[in-house]
Amino acid sequence: MKKNNLLLLMLTLVIVLAGCSVTTKEDAQQQNQQDPAAETPADNTAVDIELLGMSANESDLNIIRDQLSKNGFNVKLNLQPDYGSYKAQQDAGNFDIALSSWTTVTGNPDYAVRSLFKTGGDYSIMSDEEVDRLIDEAATQTPEEAVETYRQLEQRLVTDKAYIAPLYISLKSQAFNKEVLDPSSVRLSKSRSLPWEEVDFNDTSKRATEPLILSQANSELTSLDPIKGNDGSINIINTNMNVRLINLTDDDKITSEGSLSYNHAIGEGNYDYYFILRDDINFARINNKQAEDSGERVGADDVIFSMNRAKDKDSVPDHRTYTLHEHINTVEAVTDLSELENTKVSGSSESIKDALEKGLSTKISALVSDKNQANSSEGKYQVIKLTTTEPFPQVLNYLAHQSAGIVSKQQVEKINTYDINNFDINKDIPYGDQRSVTEGDGYNNTLYASGPYILSYKNDYEAVFYKNPGYMSGTEHEPRIEQINVRFIKDAESTLSALRSGEIHLYYGVPETRYDVVQSDSKLELTTIESNAVSYLLFNTKNRDVANSDDLRKAVLYSINQDEILAYYSNNKIKAYSTVSPIVKTGNELVADPAKVQEFLNAYKASK
């Protein structure tokens, strides 16, 4: 009996204790006050984001879309068929993020950032005083000093503000038919475009009878005026149509080889840059669709005219490259020989005259102002002095850029008679407008080419170029092949098929995913090097939430998994942190972080 009473007592105690643990309404309210998250469920609503790109980059766009989608974004893909329509959408602001790319074709890090990210830059859609300051500071420093400044610039550009989200560095590649082309004549340079004048057939008897057939995706050419185009549609073309004061070697060193100058030298203080000009280049022109020597020599007056218009934002409508040349102060012809004799080379006791005379068969006996009086065999030369606004040796890299191509002063002034303040694109046809070289009623080719080739005409199928008969005749730089045809083939697979079938001879820019196809074809040769080309996501900086929210941009940034992208390309891509990554190794690296994505997305949602 006592045992049963004890069990009953214990059961009663359990029931009482259980009743004490029941949560009352007051308890619930108090608990919610202590833990606000308990009364506000997590917001898992996907955030809308519009991704702009071209169909040629569809694989990249799909990878990015998937990465964003699994991190809490609802991605709208704005896919455009070509660069023209892509650029129109970008200019209209119809995107949150745009798949962009940039190739530093000058080999110097300043070019990798100045046009893109500095306030007022040719391609910049952003303005940040700290970014501007760091760009200008790095430009004046030695390469060793600049590493830390560029590291800070990347921190501001990517880590702190997320103005861009880096993707990868590409390899530079080309494949060609080695049964048709002489492999030793086909160069692949880190920055410089393919020099057409050096390419040759194995059978040299074909030089005058068969065209070299190349390809490119873009059939709409921005402009054949070198200062008005700076994109994939025109860079290689303008590089081969207009000679420059200076060139780059295959590994991005400054050289006078194959340029308008025999030699160049930097004066004391790094303000003055001297160039002694060749006298064996004439402008080519087109007559009845054939190239002919215009009889006009490329000289100092053309250099002065070209450099002054290159640096002047208002020299032409839609000037796209003026910020590359903003460090040019003055450009003039030197006519006093004593200046060359009395000025020392920077960091040396050597005179500018001695430096300019190196390798010349005839030393300088006189300096002439009239280009037609220059005669190197008699020692009569023209010398250009370019003075910068501050000590800035990187100016030489910019002078190697296609936008520094030399045009004919006489011809450009003859064509560009419009009033720049009242320019009407519908009725005014400026120098280099592609309408003037397109077959049809508007065809009226007024080009004067200072480079090894001149464009005769184009249509939707191809552009046809002819050798400049007045370009360095009898030298190693004289163009080998008489005619070059550039076929317009929009997609990579069709271009690769054209190469394999013999329709084209060389494919510049083979996708990394198709290297194996080239390597399996015994008649083809593939060459690759690490390039200065970087792909990245550019954020809209106007009229969209991403323009105003650092948190939203950072959520996108930390969604990007570069390892996944590299794996898709069989590790034939290289990790990037900014557009300077191929040139300056700062040590910065982007690591995908889903936890940070959610942190920044939650902060963005809470701020709305």
CSV table of C-alpha atoms in Angstrom, one decimal, residues 84-423:
chain,number,residue,atom,x,y,z
A,84,GLY,CA,27.1,46.9,-81.7
A,85,SER,CA,23.8,45.9,-80.1
A,86,TYR,CA,25.6,45.0,-76.9
A,87,LYS,CA,27.1,48.5,-76.7
A,88,ALA,CA,23.8,50.1,-77.5
A,89,GLN,CA,22.2,48.2,-74.6
A,90,GLN,CA,25.1,49.2,-72.3
A,91,ASP,CA,24.9,52.9,-73.3
A,92,ALA,CA,21.1,52.8,-72.7
A,93,GLY,CA,21.7,51.5,-69.2
A,94,ASN,CA,19.7,48.3,-69.8
A,95,PHE,CA,21.7,46.1,-67.4
A,96,ASP,CA,22.7,45.6,-63.8
A,97,ILE,CA,25.9,43.8,-64.6
A,98,ALA,CA,27.6,43.5,-68.0
A,99,LEU,CA,30.1,40.8,-69.1
A,100,SER,CA,33.0,43.0,-70.2
A,101,SER,CA,36.6,42.4,-71.3
A,102,TRP,CA,39.7,44.5,-71.7
A,103,THR,CA,43.1,43.9,-73.3
A,104,THR,CA,46.0,46.1,-72.3
A,105,VAL,CA,47.5,46.4,-75.8
A,106,THR,CA,50.1,48.8,-74.6
A,107,GLY,CA,51.8,46.5,-72.1
A,108,ASN,CA,51.7,49.1,-69.3
A,109,PRO,CA,49.4,49.0,-66.2
A,110,ASP,CA,48.3,52.6,-66.5
A,111,TYR,CA,46.4,51.8,-69.7
A,112,ALA,CA,44.7,48.9,-67.9
A,113,VAL,CA,42.9,51.3,-65.6
A,114,ARG,CA,42.9,54.9,-66.9
A,115,SER,CA,40.4,54.6,-69.7
A,116,LEU,CA,38.1,52.2,-67.8
A,117,PHE,CA,37.9,53.5,-64.2
A,118,LYS,CA,39.1,57.1,-64.1
A,119,THR,CA,36.5,59.9,-64.0
A,120,GLY,CA,36.0,61.0,-67.6
A,121,GLY,CA,37.9,58.1,-69.0
A,122,ASP,CA,37.1,57.0,-72.6
A,123,TYR,CA,35.2,53.9,-71.4
A,124,SER,CA,34.6,54.8,-67.8
A,125,ILE,CA,31.0,55.0,-66.4
A,126,MET,CA,32.1,55.6,-62.8
A,127,SER,CA,33.6,58.4,-60.7
A,128,ASP,CA,35.6,57.8,-57.5
A,129,GLU,CA,38.1,60.4,-56.3
A,130,GLU,CA,40.2,57.8,-54.5
A,131,VAL,CA,40.3,55.6,-57.6
A,132,ASP,CA,41.4,58.7,-59.6
A,133,ARG,CA,44.1,59.6,-57.0
A,134,LEU,CA,45.6,56.1,-57.0
A,135,ILE,CA,45.6,55.8,-60.8
A,136,ASP,CA,47.5,59.1,-61.1
A,137,GLU,CA,49.9,58.2,-58.3
A,138,ALA,CA,50.8,54.9,-59.8
A,139,ALA,CA,51.5,56.5,-63.2
A,140,THR,CA,54.3,58.5,-61.8
A,141,GLN,CA,56.0,55.7,-59.8
A,142,THR,CA,58.7,53.2,-60.7
A,143,PRO,CA,57.4,49.7,-61.4
A,144,GLU,CA,58.6,48.5,-58.0
A,145,GLU,CA,56.9,51.4,-56.2
A,146,ALA,CA,53.7,51.0,-58.2
A,147,VAL,CA,52.9,47.5,-57.0
A,148,GLU,CA,51.7,48.7,-53.6
A,149,THR,CA,49.7,51.5,-55.2
A,150,TYR,CA,48.0,49.1,-57.6
A,151,ARG,CA,47.3,46.8,-54.7
A,152,GLN,CA,45.5,49.6,-53.0
A,153,LEU,CA,43.7,50.5,-56.2
A,154,GLU,CA,42.4,47.0,-56.5
A,155,GLN,CA,41.2,47.0,-52.9
A,156,ARG,CA,39.2,50.2,-53.6
A,157,LEU,CA,37.9,49.0,-57.0
A,158,VAL,CA,37.0,45.4,-56.0
A,159,THR,CA,37.1,44.8,-52.3
A,160,ASP,CA,35.8,48.0,-50.8
A,161,LYS,CA,33.4,49.3,-53.5
A,162,ALA,CA,32.9,46.3,-55.8
A,163,TYR,CA,32.7,48.4,-59.0
A,164,ILE,CA,33.8,45.3,-60.9
A,165,ALA,CA,33.7,41.5,-60.3
A,166,PRO,CA,36.8,39.9,-61.8
A,167,LEU,CA,36.5,36.6,-63.7
A,168,TYR,CA,39.7,35.5,-65.4
A,169,ILE,CA,42.8,36.2,-67.6
A,170,SER,CA,42.7,34.6,-71.0
A,171,LEU,CA,45.4,33.0,-72.9
A,172,LYS,CA,46.2,34.6,-76.2
A,173,SER,CA,46.1,32.1,-79.0
A,174,GLN,CA,46.1,31.6,-82.7
A,175,ALA,CA,45.9,28.7,-85.0
A,176,PHE,CA,47.1,28.6,-88.6
A,177,ASN,CA,47.4,26.2,-91.5
A,178,LYS,CA,51.1,25.3,-91.4
A,179,GLU,CA,50.9,23.7,-94.8
A,180,VAL,CA,50.0,27.1,-96.3
A,181,LEU,CA,51.8,29.6,-94.1
A,182,ASP,CA,55.4,29.8,-93.1
A,183,PRO,CA,55.4,29.2,-89.3
A,184,SER,CA,58.4,31.4,-88.7
A,185,SER,CA,56.5,34.3,-90.2
A,186,VAL,CA,53.5,34.1,-87.9
A,187,ARG,CA,54.1,36.1,-84.7
A,188,LEU,CA,52.2,36.0,-81.5
A,189,SER,CA,52.8,39.0,-79.2
A,190,LYS,CA,51.6,39.5,-75.7
A,191,SER,CA,50.1,42.9,-76.4
A,192,ARG,CA,50.7,43.9,-80.0
A,193,SER,CA,48.3,42.8,-82.7
A,194,LEU,CA,49.5,40.4,-85.4
A,195,PRO,CA,51.9,42.3,-87.8
A,196,TRP,CA,50.3,41.4,-91.2
A,197,GLU,CA,53.4,42.6,-93.1
A,198,GLU,CA,55.5,39.7,-91.8
A,199,VAL,CA,53.2,36.8,-92.6
A,200,ASP,CA,54.3,34.8,-95.6
A,201,PHE,CA,53.3,31.7,-97.6
A,202,ASN,CA,55.4,28.6,-97.6
A,203,ASP,CA,55.3,29.0,-101.4
A,204,THR,CA,56.5,32.6,-101.9
A,205,SER,CA,55.4,32.5,-105.5
A,206,LYS,CA,51.8,32.9,-104.2
A,207,ARG,CA,52.5,36.3,-102.7
A,208,ALA,CA,51.2,38.3,-105.7
A,209,THR,CA,48.5,35.8,-106.8
A,210,GLU,CA,46.7,34.6,-103.7
A,211,PRO,CA,45.2,36.5,-100.8
A,212,LEU,CA,46.1,35.8,-97.1
A,213,ILE,CA,42.7,35.0,-95.6
A,214,LEU,CA,42.1,36.0,-91.9
A,215,SER,CA,38.9,36.3,-89.9
A,216,GLN,CA,37.1,38.4,-87.3
A,217,ALA,CA,33.7,38.3,-85.7
A,218,ASN,CA,32.7,42.0,-86.1
A,219,SER,CA,31.6,43.2,-89.5
A,220,GLU,CA,30.6,46.6,-88.2
A,221,LEU,CA,33.8,48.7,-88.0
A,222,THR,CA,33.7,51.5,-85.4
A,223,SER,CA,35.9,53.8,-87.3
A,224,LEU,CA,39.0,53.7,-89.6
A,225,ASP,CA,40.2,57.0,-88.0
A,226,PRO,CA,42.6,55.6,-85.4
A,227,ILE,CA,41.5,58.0,-82.6
A,228,LYS,CA,37.8,57.1,-83.0
A,229,GLY,CA,38.0,53.3,-82.5
A,230,ASN,CA,39.3,51.3,-79.7
A,231,ASP,CA,37.5,47.9,-79.7
A,232,GLY,CA,37.7,44.5,-81.2
A,233,SER,CA,36.1,45.5,-84.5
A,234,ILE,CA,39.0,47.8,-85.4
A,235,ASN,CA,42.1,47.4,-83.3
A,236,ILE,CA,44.0,44.9,-85.5
A,237,ILE,CA,42.9,46.7,-88.7
A,238,ASN,CA,44.0,50.1,-87.6
A,239,THR,CA,47.2,48.8,-86.2
A,240,ASN,CA,48.1,47.5,-89.6
A,241,MET,CA,46.8,50.5,-91.6
A,242,ASN,CA,48.6,53.3,-89.6
A,243,VAL,CA,52.3,53.3,-88.7
A,244,ARG,CA,53.3,54.6,-85.2
A,245,LEU,CA,56.3,56.4,-83.8
A,246,ILE,CA,57.1,53.3,-81.7
A,247,ASN,CA,56.3,49.6,-81.4
A,248,LEU,CA,56.2,46.9,-78.8
A,249,THR,CA,58.2,43.7,-79.0
A,250,ASP,CA,56.5,40.3,-78.6
A,251,ASP,CA,57.2,40.6,-74.8
A,252,ASP,CA,56.0,44.2,-74.4
A,253,LYS,CA,59.4,46.0,-74.6
A,254,ILE,CA,59.5,49.4,-76.3
A,255,THR,CA,61.2,49.3,-79.7
A,256,SER,CA,61.7,51.5,-82.8
A,257,GLU,CA,61.9,48.3,-84.9
A,258,GLY,CA,59.3,48.4,-87.7
A,259,SER,CA,58.0,51.9,-86.7
A,260,LEU,CA,58.2,55.4,-88.2
A,261,SER,CA,61.3,56.1,-86.2
A,262,TYR,CA,64.8,54.7,-86.8
A,263,ASN,CA,65.6,55.4,-83.1
A,264,HIS,CA,64.2,57.1,-80.1
A,265,ALA,CA,65.7,58.6,-76.9
A,266,ILE,CA,64.5,60.1,-73.6
A,267,GLY,CA,65.9,63.4,-72.5
A,268,GLU,CA,67.1,64.3,-69.0
A,269,GLY,CA,64.2,64.7,-66.5
A,270,ASN,CA,61.9,62.3,-68.5
A,271,TYR,CA,59.9,65.2,-70.0
A,272,ASP,CA,61.3,65.2,-73.6
A,273,TYR,CA,61.1,62.3,-76.0
A,274,TYR,CA,63.0,62.4,-79.3
A,275,PHE,CA,62.3,60.4,-82.5
A,276,ILE,CA,64.4,60.4,-85.7
A,277,LEU,CA,62.0,59.7,-88.6
A,278,ARG,CA,62.4,57.3,-91.5
A,279,ASP,CA,62.1,58.7,-95.0
A,280,ASP,CA,60.9,55.6,-96.8
A,281,ILE,CA,57.2,55.5,-96.0
A,282,ASN,CA,54.5,57.1,-98.3
A,283,PHE,CA,50.8,57.2,-97.8
A,284,ALA,CA,48.8,54.7,-99.8
A,285,ARG,CA,45.4,55.6,-101.3
A,286,ILE,CA,42.7,53.7,-103.2
A,287,ASN,CA,42.0,54.3,-106.9
A,288,ASN,CA,39.4,52.1,-108.6
A,289,LYS,CA,39.5,49.8,-105.6
A,290,GLN,CA,43.3,49.3,-106.1
A,291,ALA,CA,46.1,50.5,-103.8
A,292,GLU,CA,48.5,53.1,-105.2
A,293,ASP,CA,51.3,55.2,-103.8
A,294,SER,CA,49.9,58.7,-103.2
A,295,GLY,CA,53.3,60.2,-103.6
A,296,GLU,CA,52.9,62.0,-100.2
A,297,ARG,CA,55.6,61.1,-97.7
A,298,VAL,CA,54.8,60.5,-94.0
A,299,GLY,CA,56.6,63.2,-92.2
A,300,ALA,CA,56.9,65.5,-89.2
A,301,ASP,CA,53.9,67.6,-90.0
A,302,ASP,CA,51.7,64.5,-90.1
A,303,VAL,CA,53.1,63.3,-86.7
A,304,ILE,CA,52.5,66.7,-85.1
A,305,PHE,CA,49.0,66.9,-86.5
A,306,SER,CA,48.2,63.3,-85.5
A,307,MET,CA,49.4,63.7,-81.9
A,308,ASN,CA,47.7,67.0,-81.3
A,309,ARG,CA,44.4,65.6,-82.5
A,310,ALA,CA,44.9,62.4,-80.5
A,311,LYS,CA,45.2,64.4,-77.2
A,312,ASP,CA,42.4,66.9,-78.0
A,313,LYS,CA,39.0,65.6,-76.8
A,314,ASP,CA,37.3,68.1,-79.2
A,315,SER,CA,39.2,67.3,-82.3
A,316,VAL,CA,36.6,64.9,-83.6
A,317,PRO,CA,33.0,63.9,-82.6
A,318,ASP,CA,33.0,60.8,-80.5
A,319,HIS,CA,36.7,60.9,-79.7
A,320,ARG,CA,37.3,57.6,-77.8
A,321,THR,CA,41.0,57.6,-77.0
A,322,TYR,CA,41.9,61.1,-75.9
A,323,THR,CA,42.6,60.1,-72.3
A,324,LEU,CA,45.4,57.8,-73.5
A,325,HIS,CA,47.3,60.8,-74.7
A,326,GLU,CA,46.4,63.4,-72.1
A,327,HIS,CA,50.0,63.5,-70.9
A,328,ILE,CA,51.2,64.9,-74.2
A,329,ASN,CA,51.9,68.6,-73.8
A,330,THR,CA,53.6,69.7,-77.0
A,331,VAL,CA,54.9,68.1,-80.2
A,332,GLU,CA,57.3,69.8,-82.5
A,333,ALA,CA,60.0,69.3,-85.1
A,334,VAL,CA,63.5,69.9,-83.9
A,335,THR,CA,65.5,72.0,-86.4
A,336,ASP,CA,68.4,73.1,-84.3
A,337,LEU,CA,71.1,70.4,-84.4
A,338,SER,CA,72.8,71.8,-81.3
A,339,GLU,CA,69.8,70.9,-79.2
A,340,LEU,CA,70.5,67.2,-79.9
A,341,GLU,CA,74.2,67.7,-79.2
A,342,ASN,CA,73.7,69.5,-75.9
A,343,THR,CA,70.9,67.4,-74.4
A,344,LYS,CA,71.8,64.3,-72.5
A,345,VAL,CA,69.9,61.0,-72.5
A,346,SER,CA,68.1,60.4,-69.2
A,347,GLY,CA,70.4,58.8,-66.7
A,348,SER,CA,73.4,58.9,-69.0
A,349,SER,CA,76.2,61.1,-70.3
A,350,GLU,CA,75.4,60.2,-73.9
A,351,SER,CA,73.9,63.0,-76.1
A,352,ILE,CA,70.5,62.6,-77.7
A,353,LYS,CA,72.3,63.0,-81.1
A,354,ASP,CA,74.5,60.0,-80.4
A,355,ALA,CA,71.5,57.9,-79.2
A,356,LEU,CA,69.5,58.8,-82.3
A,357,GLU,CA,72.4,57.9,-84.7
A,358,LYS,CA,72.9,54.4,-83.4
A,359,GLY,CA,72.8,51.9,-86.3
A,360,LEU,CA,72.3,54.6,-89.0
A,361,SER,CA,74.5,54.2,-92.1
A,362,THR,CA,74.7,58.0,-92.4
A,363,LYS,CA,75.1,60.2,-89.3
A,364,ILE,CA,73.0,63.4,-88.9
A,365,SER,CA,74.4,66.3,-90.8
A,366,ALA,CA,71.3,68.5,-91.0
A,367,LEU,CA,67.7,68.7,-89.6
A,368,VAL,CA,65.0,69.7,-92.1
A,369,SER,CA,61.5,71.1,-91.5
A,370,ASP,CA,60.2,70.1,-95.0
A,371,LYS,CA,59.6,66.3,-95.1
A,372,ASN,CA,60.3,66.2,-98.8
A,373,GLN,CA,63.8,67.4,-98.2
A,374,ALA,CA,64.6,64.5,-95.8
A,375,ASN,CA,67.2,62.2,-97.2
A,376,SER,CA,68.8,59.7,-94.8
A,377,SER,CA,71.5,58.7,-97.3
A,378,GLU,CA,72.7,62.3,-97.2
A,379,GLY,CA,72.3,62.6,-93.5
A,380,LYS,CA,69.3,65.0,-93.7
A,381,TYR,CA,66.6,63.9,-91.2
A,382,GLN,CA,63.5,65.0,-89.4
A,383,VAL,CA,63.4,64.8,-85.7
A,384,ILE,CA,60.3,65.0,-83.5
A,385,LYS,CA,60.4,66.1,-79.9
A,386,LEU,CA,57.3,65.2,-77.8
A,387,THR,CA,57.1,66.9,-74.3
A,388,THR,CA,54.9,65.5,-71.6
A,389,THR,CA,53.0,67.4,-68.9
A,390,GLU,CA,55.0,65.7,-66.2
A,391,PRO,CA,57.8,63.0,-66.2
A,392,PHE,CA,55.9,60.1,-67.7
A,393,PRO,CA,58.0,57.4,-69.5
A,394,GLN,CA,54.8,55.3,-69.9
A,395,VAL,CA,53.9,57.8,-72.7
A,396,LEU,CA,56.0,55.5,-75.0
A,397,ASN,CA,53.6,52.6,-74.4
A,398,TYR,CA,50.7,54.9,-75.4
A,399,LEU,CA,52.5,55.9,-78.6
A,400,ALA,CA,52.6,52.2,-79.5
A,401,HIS,CA,48.8,52.0,-79.3
A,402,GLN,CA,46.8,52.0,-82.5
A,403,SER,CA,45.2,55.3,-81.6
A,404,ALA,CA,48.6,56.9,-82.0
A,405,GLY,CA,48.6,55.9,-85.7
A,406,ILE,CA,49.9,58.6,-88.0
A,407,VAL,CA,47.3,60.0,-90.5
A,408,SER,CA,47.8,62.4,-93.4
A,409,LYS,CA,47.3,66.0,-92.2
A,410,GLN,CA,46.5,67.1,-95.8
A,411,GLN,CA,43.9,64.4,-96.4
A,412,VAL,CA,42.2,64.5,-93.0
A,413,GLU,CA,41.8,68.2,-93.1
A,414,LYS,CA,40.4,67.9,-96.7
A,415,ILE,CA,37.7,65.4,-95.6
A,416,ASN,CA,36.8,66.7,-92.2
A,417,THR,CA,35.3,70.0,-93.2
A,418,TYR,CA,32.2,69.7,-91.0
A,419,ASP,CA,31.4,72.0,-88.1
A,420,ILE,CA,32.2,69.8,-85.1
A,421,ASN,CA,29.7,71.7,-82.9
A,422,ASN,CA,26.9,70.9,-85.3
A,423,PHE,CA,28.1,67.5,-86.5
